[in-house]
Coordinates of C-alpha atoms and ligand atoms in Angstrom, one line a residue:
M1 CA -91.9 -58.6 37.9
S2 CA -93.2 -61.9 39.0
A3 CA -96.2 -63.0 36.9
T4 CA -95.5 -64.9 33.7
L5 CA -95.4 -62.9 30.5
R6 CA -98.6 -63.3 28.5
P7 CA -98.2 -63.1 24.7
R8 CA -99.1 -59.7 23.3
P9 CA -102.7 -59.7 22.1
V10 CA -103.2 -58.8 18.4
P11 CA -104.7 -55.3 18.0
G12 CA -107.1 -54.4 15.2
L13 CA -110.9 -54.2 14.7
G14 CA -112.9 -55.1 11.7
C15 CA -110.0 -56.5 9.7
N16 CA -109.5 -59.3 12.2
A17 CA -113.2 -60.2 12.0
Y18 CA -112.9 -61.0 8.3
G19 CA -114.5 -64.3 7.5
K20 CA -116.9 -66.2 5.2
E21 CA -119.3 -63.3 5.0
E22 CA -116.8 -61.0 3.3
E23 CA -115.5 -63.9 1.1
E24 CA -119.0 -64.7 -0.1
L25 CA -119.9 -61.2 -1.1
V26 CA -116.6 -60.6 -2.8
L27 CA -116.9 -63.9 -4.7
D28 CA -120.4 -62.9 -5.8
V29 CA -119.0 -59.7 -7.4
L30 CA -116.2 -61.6 -9.1
R31 CA -118.5 -64.4 -10.4
R32 CA -120.9 -61.9 -11.8
K33 CA -118.0 -60.0 -13.3
E34 CA -119.5 -56.7 -12.2
P35 CA -116.9 -54.6 -10.4
F36 CA -118.4 -51.2 -11.3
R37 CA -121.3 -49.8 -9.3
Y38 CA -123.4 -48.2 -12.0
Y39 CA -123.7 -51.0 -14.6
G40 CA -122.5 -54.5 -15.5
L41 CA -123.3 -57.3 -17.9
N42 CA -127.0 -57.3 -17.2
P43 CA -128.8 -54.1 -18.0
Q44 CA -131.9 -55.4 -16.2
S45 CA -130.3 -55.6 -12.8
P46 CA -127.6 -53.1 -11.9
P47 CA -124.9 -54.4 -9.5
P48 CA -126.1 -54.5 -5.9
M49 CA -123.1 -54.1 -3.6
V50 CA -122.6 -50.3 -3.4
A51 CA -126.3 -49.7 -3.5
T52 CA -127.0 -52.2 -0.7
L53 CA -124.2 -50.7 1.4
E54 CA -125.7 -47.2 1.0
K55 CA -129.1 -48.5 1.9
E56 CA -128.0 -50.4 5.0
M57 CA -125.9 -47.5 6.0
C58 CA -128.9 -45.2 6.0
A59 CA -130.9 -47.7 8.1
F60 CA -128.0 -48.2 10.5
I61 CA -127.2 -44.6 11.0
G62 CA -130.8 -43.4 10.8
T63 CA -130.3 -40.9 8.0
D64 CA -132.0 -40.4 4.7
Y65 CA -129.1 -40.4 2.2
A66 CA -125.7 -42.2 2.1
L67 CA -123.1 -42.0 -0.7
A68 CA -120.2 -44.4 -0.8
V69 CA -116.9 -42.9 -1.9
S70 CA -113.3 -44.0 -2.2
S71 CA -112.0 -42.9 1.2
G72 CA -112.8 -41.0 4.3
T73 CA -110.6 -38.2 3.1
A74 CA -112.5 -38.1 -0.2
A75 CA -115.7 -38.0 1.9
L76 CA -114.5 -35.0 3.7
E77 CA -113.5 -33.1 0.6
V78 CA -116.8 -34.0 -1.0
A79 CA -118.7 -33.0 2.2
Y80 CA -117.0 -29.6 2.4
A81 CA -117.6 -28.8 -1.2
A82 CA -121.2 -30.1 -1.0
I83 CA -122.1 -27.6 1.7
G84 CA -120.6 -25.0 -0.6
L85 CA -117.4 -24.0 1.2
G86 CA -114.6 -22.1 -0.6
P87 CA -112.2 -19.2 -0.3
G88 CA -112.9 -16.8 2.4
D89 CA -114.8 -19.3 4.5
E90 CA -113.7 -20.6 7.9
V91 CA -114.2 -24.0 9.6
I92 CA -113.7 -24.5 13.3
V93 CA -111.8 -27.8 13.7
P94 CA -110.1 -29.5 16.7
A95 CA -106.4 -28.8 16.7
W96 CA -106.0 -32.4 17.8
S97 CA -107.0 -34.4 14.7
W98 CA -106.0 -36.5 11.8
V99 CA -104.3 -35.0 8.7
S100 CA -107.3 -34.9 6.4
C101 CA -109.5 -33.2 9.0
V102 CA -107.5 -30.1 8.1
T103 CA -106.2 -30.7 4.6
A104 CA -109.8 -31.4 3.3
I105 CA -110.7 -27.8 4.4
M106 CA -107.6 -26.3 2.8
R107 CA -108.2 -28.2 -0.4
V108 CA -111.6 -26.5 -1.0
G109 CA -109.8 -23.2 -0.3
A110 CA -111.4 -22.6 3.1
R111 CA -109.5 -21.8 6.2
P112 CA -109.2 -24.2 9.1
V113 CA -109.5 -22.4 12.5
F114 CA -108.1 -24.7 15.2
C115 CA -109.9 -25.1 18.5
E116 CA -109.0 -26.8 21.8
I117 CA -110.2 -30.2 22.9
D118 CA -111.4 -30.9 26.4
D119 CA -111.1 -33.9 28.7
T120 CA -113.4 -35.9 26.4
L121 CA -110.4 -35.5 23.9
N122 CA -113.1 -34.2 21.4
I123 CA -113.9 -30.6 20.6
D124 CA -114.5 -28.3 23.5
P125 CA -118.1 -27.0 22.7
A126 CA -117.3 -23.6 24.3
E127 CA -114.8 -23.0 21.5
I128 CA -117.5 -22.4 19.0
D129 CA -118.5 -19.1 20.6
R130 CA -114.9 -18.1 21.2
L131 CA -113.7 -18.6 17.6
I132 CA -116.7 -17.7 15.5
T133 CA -116.3 -14.8 13.1
P134 CA -118.5 -13.4 10.3
N135 CA -116.6 -15.8 7.9
T136 CA -117.3 -19.0 9.9
K137 CA -119.4 -21.4 8.0
A138 CA -119.1 -24.7 9.7
V139 CA -117.8 -26.6 12.7
S140 CA -116.2 -29.9 12.4
V141 CA -116.9 -32.5 15.2
I142 CA -114.4 -35.3 15.3
H143 CA -115.6 -38.3 17.4
Y144 CA -112.2 -39.3 18.5
Q145 CA -111.5 -43.0 18.8
G146 CA -114.9 -44.4 19.4
V147 CA -116.3 -41.7 21.8
A148 CA -119.2 -39.5 20.7
S149 CA -119.2 -35.7 21.3
P150 CA -122.3 -34.2 23.1
M151 CA -124.1 -33.6 19.8
D152 CA -127.3 -32.0 21.2
E153 CA -125.2 -29.2 22.8
I154 CA -122.9 -28.8 19.8
V155 CA -125.7 -28.8 17.2
H156 CA -127.6 -26.3 19.3
A157 CA -124.6 -23.9 19.7
A158 CA -123.7 -24.2 16.0
H159 CA -127.2 -23.9 14.5
R160 CA -128.0 -20.9 16.7
K161 CA -125.2 -19.1 14.9
G162 CA -126.1 -20.4 11.4
L163 CA -123.2 -22.8 11.1
F164 CA -123.2 -26.2 9.4
V165 CA -122.2 -29.1 11.6
V166 CA -119.9 -31.6 9.9
E167 CA -119.5 -34.8 11.8
D168 CA -116.2 -36.7 11.2
C169 CA -117.1 -40.2 12.2
A170 CA -114.1 -41.8 10.5
Q171 CA -112.8 -43.4 13.7
S172 CA -116.1 -44.3 15.3
L173 CA -118.7 -46.0 13.1
G174 CA -121.0 -47.7 15.6
A175 CA -120.6 -45.1 18.5
T176 CA -123.9 -43.6 19.7
Y177 CA -124.9 -40.5 21.7
R178 CA -128.1 -40.6 23.7
G179 CA -129.3 -43.6 21.8
R180 CA -128.7 -42.2 18.3
Q181 CA -125.9 -43.2 16.0
I182 CA -123.2 -40.5 15.4
G183 CA -123.5 -39.2 11.9
S184 CA -127.2 -38.7 12.3
W185 CA -126.8 -35.4 14.2
G186 CA -125.0 -33.1 11.9
D187 CA -125.9 -31.5 8.6
V188 CA -123.5 -33.9 6.9
A189 CA -121.2 -36.7 8.2
I190 CA -118.4 -38.8 6.9
F191 CA -117.1 -42.3 7.7
S192 CA -114.0 -44.2 6.7
F193 CA -113.5 -47.9 5.9
Q194 CA -109.7 -47.6 5.9
Y195 CA -107.7 -50.5 7.5
N196 CA -107.5 -49.0 11.0
K197 CA -111.2 -48.2 11.4
T198 CA -113.9 -50.2 13.2
A199 CA -115.1 -51.6 9.8
T200 CA -112.7 -51.8 6.9
C201 CA -112.4 -52.7 3.2
G202 CA -108.9 -51.4 3.0
E203 CA -109.9 -48.1 1.6
G204 CA -113.4 -46.6 1.4
G205 CA -115.6 -43.9 2.7
M206 CA -119.2 -42.7 3.1
V207 CA -121.0 -39.3 3.1
V208 CA -124.4 -39.2 4.9
T209 CA -126.9 -36.5 5.2
R210 CA -130.6 -35.7 5.5
D211 CA -130.4 -32.8 3.1
Q212 CA -131.4 -33.4 -0.5
R213 CA -129.3 -30.6 -1.8
I214 CA -126.2 -31.7 0.0
Y215 CA -126.8 -35.2 -1.3
E216 CA -127.2 -34.1 -4.9
R217 CA -124.1 -31.9 -4.7
A218 CA -122.1 -34.7 -3.1
V219 CA -123.2 -37.1 -5.9
R220 CA -122.0 -34.7 -8.6
L221 CA -118.8 -34.0 -6.8
H222 CA -117.9 -37.7 -6.5
D223 CA -118.8 -38.7 -10.1
L224 CA -117.4 -36.1 -12.5
G225 CA -120.4 -33.8 -12.2
N226 CA -122.8 -36.6 -13.3
Y227 CA -126.1 -37.2 -11.7
R228 CA -127.1 -40.7 -12.9
P229 CA -130.6 -42.2 -13.0
F230 CA -129.7 -44.3 -9.9
H231 CA -129.6 -41.2 -7.8
A232 CA -132.4 -39.4 -9.6
A233 CA -134.7 -42.2 -8.4
I234 CA -133.7 -41.3 -4.8
V235 CA -133.6 -37.5 -5.1
T236 CA -134.9 -35.4 -8.1
P237 CA -132.0 -33.2 -9.2
R238 CA -132.4 -29.5 -8.9
E239 CA -128.8 -28.2 -9.1
P240 CA -127.2 -27.1 -12.4
A241 CA -124.4 -29.5 -13.4
F242 CA -120.9 -28.5 -12.2
A243 CA -117.4 -30.0 -12.4
G244 CA -116.8 -32.9 -10.0
G245 CA -114.0 -35.2 -9.2
Q246 CA -114.0 -39.0 -9.3
F247 CA -114.2 -40.6 -5.9
R248 CA -116.5 -43.6 -6.6
M249 CA -116.5 -46.8 -4.7
S250 CA -116.1 -50.1 -6.5
E251 CA -118.3 -53.1 -6.0
L252 CA -115.4 -55.1 -4.6
A253 CA -114.8 -52.6 -1.9
A254 CA -118.5 -52.3 -1.1
A255 CA -118.8 -56.1 -0.8
V256 CA -116.3 -56.2 2.0
A257 CA -117.6 -52.9 3.6
L258 CA -121.1 -54.3 3.6
A259 CA -120.1 -57.5 5.4
Q260 CA -118.2 -55.4 7.9
L261 CA -121.0 -53.0 8.5
R262 CA -123.2 -56.0 9.5
K263 CA -120.5 -57.0 12.1
I264 CA -120.3 -53.6 13.8
P265 CA -122.7 -54.5 16.6
A266 CA -120.7 -57.6 17.5
I267 CA -117.4 -55.9 17.3
K268 CA -118.7 -53.1 19.5
A269 CA -120.2 -55.4 22.1
H270 CA -116.9 -57.3 22.3
C271 CA -114.8 -54.2 22.7
R272 CA -117.2 -52.8 25.3
A273 CA -117.1 -56.0 27.3
V274 CA -113.3 -56.2 27.3
Q275 CA -113.0 -52.5 28.2
A276 CA -115.5 -52.7 31.0
R277 CA -113.5 -55.6 32.5
V278 CA -110.2 -53.7 32.4
L279 CA -111.7 -50.4 33.7
A280 CA -113.6 -52.1 36.6
K281 CA -110.4 -53.6 37.9
I282 CA -108.3 -50.5 37.7
A283 CA -110.9 -47.9 39.0
G284 CA -109.7 -45.6 41.7
L285 CA -105.9 -46.0 41.2
E286 CA -104.4 -42.9 42.7
G287 CA -103.1 -40.4 40.2
I288 CA -104.8 -41.9 37.2
G289 CA -108.1 -40.9 35.8
V290 CA -109.9 -41.9 32.6
R291 CA -111.1 -40.0 29.5
R292 CA -114.4 -38.3 30.2
V293 CA -117.1 -40.0 28.0
P294 CA -120.2 -37.8 27.6
D295 CA -122.4 -40.8 27.1
P296 CA -120.8 -44.0 28.4
E297 CA -123.7 -46.1 26.9
G298 CA -122.6 -45.2 23.4
D299 CA -118.9 -45.6 23.7
F300 CA -117.5 -48.1 21.1
G301 CA -114.9 -49.1 23.7
F302 CA -111.9 -49.9 21.5
E303 CA -109.5 -47.5 23.1
P304 CA -109.8 -46.4 26.7
Y305 CA -107.5 -43.5 27.7
L306 CA -105.8 -43.2 31.0
L307 CA -105.2 -39.6 32.0
F308 CA -102.3 -39.1 34.4
A309 CA -102.4 -36.2 36.9
D310 CA -98.6 -36.0 36.5
P311 CA -97.3 -36.0 32.9
A312 CA -93.9 -37.2 34.0
K313 CA -95.4 -40.5 35.0
V314 CA -96.7 -41.4 31.5
A315 CA -93.4 -42.4 29.9
P316 CA -92.2 -44.7 32.7
F317 CA -95.6 -46.2 33.1
Q318 CA -95.9 -46.9 29.4
E319 CA -92.4 -48.4 29.2
K320 CA -93.1 -50.8 32.1
L321 CA -96.5 -51.8 30.7
N322 CA -95.0 -52.4 27.3
A323 CA -92.4 -54.7 28.9
R324 CA -95.3 -56.7 30.2
N325 CA -96.6 -57.1 26.6
V326 CA -99.5 -54.8 27.1
N327 CA -100.2 -52.7 24.0
C328 CA -100.3 -49.1 25.0
G329 CA -99.2 -45.8 23.6
A330 CA -99.1 -42.1 24.2
R331 CA -100.0 -41.2 20.7
T332 CA -102.3 -42.3 17.9
G333 CA -102.6 -41.1 14.4
S334 CA -103.6 -37.7 15.7
Y335 CA -101.3 -34.8 16.5
G336 CA -101.5 -31.2 17.1
Q337 CA -102.2 -29.8 13.7
Y338 CA -99.9 -26.8 14.4
N339 CA -97.0 -29.3 14.4
R340 CA -97.8 -30.6 10.9
E341 CA -95.7 -29.7 7.9
Y342 CA -98.5 -28.3 5.8
V343 CA -99.5 -25.9 8.6
K344 CA -95.9 -24.9 9.3
T345 CA -95.5 -24.0 5.6
G346 CA -99.1 -22.8 5.1
Q347 CA -98.9 -24.1 1.6
V348 CA -101.3 -25.8 -0.7
H349 CA -100.4 -26.8 -4.3
H350 CA -100.8 -23.3 -5.7
P351 CA -100.0 -20.2 -3.6
A352 CA -103.1 -18.3 -4.7
L353 CA -105.2 -21.1 -3.1
S354 CA -103.6 -20.9 0.3
P355 CA -106.2 -19.9 2.9
F356 CA -103.3 -18.4 4.9
K357 CA -102.0 -16.1 2.2
D358 CA -103.4 -12.9 3.8
F359 CA -101.5 -13.3 7.0
K360 CA -98.4 -11.1 7.1
E361 CA -96.6 -13.2 9.6
W362 CA -96.7 -17.0 9.7
P363 CA -97.4 -18.9 11.7
A364 CA -100.0 -16.5 12.9
P365 CA -101.6 -16.6 16.3
G366 CA -104.0 -19.6 16.4
Y367 CA -101.6 -21.7 14.4
R368 CA -98.8 -22.3 17.0
A369 CA -98.6 -24.8 19.8
V370 CA -98.5 -22.0 22.4
D371 CA -102.0 -21.0 21.4
F372 CA -103.4 -24.4 22.6
P373 CA -102.4 -24.8 26.2
K374 CA -105.3 -27.1 27.1
T375 CA -104.7 -29.4 24.2
E376 CA -101.0 -29.5 24.8
A377 CA -101.5 -30.2 28.5
L378 CA -104.1 -32.9 27.9
T379 CA -102.2 -34.7 25.2
S380 CA -99.1 -34.9 27.4
R381 CA -101.0 -36.7 30.2
W382 CA -102.7 -39.5 28.5
M383 CA -102.0 -43.1 27.6
A384 CA -104.1 -45.1 25.1
L385 CA -105.0 -48.8 25.7
P386 CA -106.1 -50.2 22.4
I387 CA -108.5 -53.1 22.5
G388 CA -109.1 -55.4 19.5
W389 CA -111.5 -58.0 18.1
L390 CA -109.0 -60.8 19.1
Y391 CA -108.6 -59.7 22.7
T392 CA -110.0 -62.2 25.2
M393 CA -111.4 -61.8 28.7
E394 CA -108.1 -63.4 29.9
D395 CA -106.3 -60.6 28.1
A396 CA -108.5 -58.1 29.9
D397 CA -107.6 -59.6 33.3
Y398 CA -103.9 -59.7 32.4
I399 CA -103.9 -56.1 31.2
A400 CA -105.7 -54.9 34.3
D401 CA -103.4 -56.8 36.7
A402 CA -100.4 -55.4 34.8
I403 CA -101.7 -51.9 35.2
V404 CA -102.2 -52.4 38.9
A405 CA -98.7 -53.9 39.3
V406 CA -97.0 -51.1 37.3
H407 CA -99.0 -48.5 39.2
A408 CA -97.4 -49.9 42.4
E409 CA -94.0 -49.7 40.8
V410 CA -94.3 -46.1 39.4
F411 CA -96.3 -44.5 42.1
G412 CA -95.2 -46.7 45.0
Ligands
LIG501 C1 -109.0 -42.0 9.1 C2 -109.6 -40.6 9.3 C3 -110.0 -39.9 8.2 C4 -109.7 -40.2 6.8 O1 -110.1 -41.5 6.4 P1 -109.3 -42.2 5.2 O2 -110.2 -43.3 4.7 O3 -108.0 -42.8 5.8 O4 -109.0 -41.2 4.1 C5 -110.6 -38.7 8.4 N1 -110.8 -38.2 9.7 C6 -110.4 -38.9 10.8 C7 -110.8 -38.4 12.1 C8 -109.8 -40.1 10.6 O5 -109.3 -40.8 11.7

């Protein structure tokens, strides 16, 4: 190793872009003393932050209705309940996904049916036809780490079979497919504003839809069954009241999320520029490919993936790259769901509610690592290269040079 060691760049997206915009909006909430979204001191003018966030989210995504909630997980639970899922229903969901992609399905009493990913690291669209049963009600599309799934193909395949398409955009606010924002394609979509996401207020989420009934049900589910005048002015209620949870967003969270949403185009442009610089310099290295991106124009660009032909090369490559202060990793927050504790036990908080209770043997086929050879093989071959808001073009050059040098060492 000859080149001087460059300090490790600081990873992270929206959080590192915090500035006076976030400060001003938060201070505005504090100075007005109005932290609650539905009313404050002045009955003539209800607090603006959550309402403005929802409005700008609709405009940004290109959808009709947006509902802010307390987290991405809350958004998923609300979305599944809003489309009416419950015991006996099945949802096709990528085995390679975040915890709540599956627990949200289990918590409404429905059964997650795991599917394989393909070399996009998102759902393999062919899995819909393979896994559909008379009980299948929905397919969950997870736009993994900034890359959109081919939504035209998926929506077509799902709608032809009468399935709802639920878009989980938690990791990828700002990614587009064929010029349209993700979240605008499915029947309902969710976003997250948790710390690790492209835009963040610490904790927060959003449900978006074009469907008036789904919107009304989501509102009731997130606000104790209420449907307040604020929402009635947007969509006239038609559903009878029913019991809901409490997953509202506060004005303080919305103030930060709003400032962050406005920065998404800048954050995306920056990540794309850094990523393009790295990928151009390392193109064509023998034995290393990259994740297939269905629409490269819409990639957020915050986490390119190197796919190794030989899985045995991943660990030494990663070790040497890390020693050169390049952030890289084989794993992110996602894991094969079949390896998670709640799938291994098949339990929810009450046995009668477990969607797996009718299986005689557990884990049943479809819930074991051996049932996902494609996903297992793919996830053993890749290495992630996170890119952040604070990465510079000099970092990009250094990362690319380090990859070329390590390649010579490991493959040489
Ligand atoms: C982060 C994440 C969620 C959940 O969002 P939280 O705000 O953390 O609850 C859901 N789905 C995916 C794919 C995620 O990455």
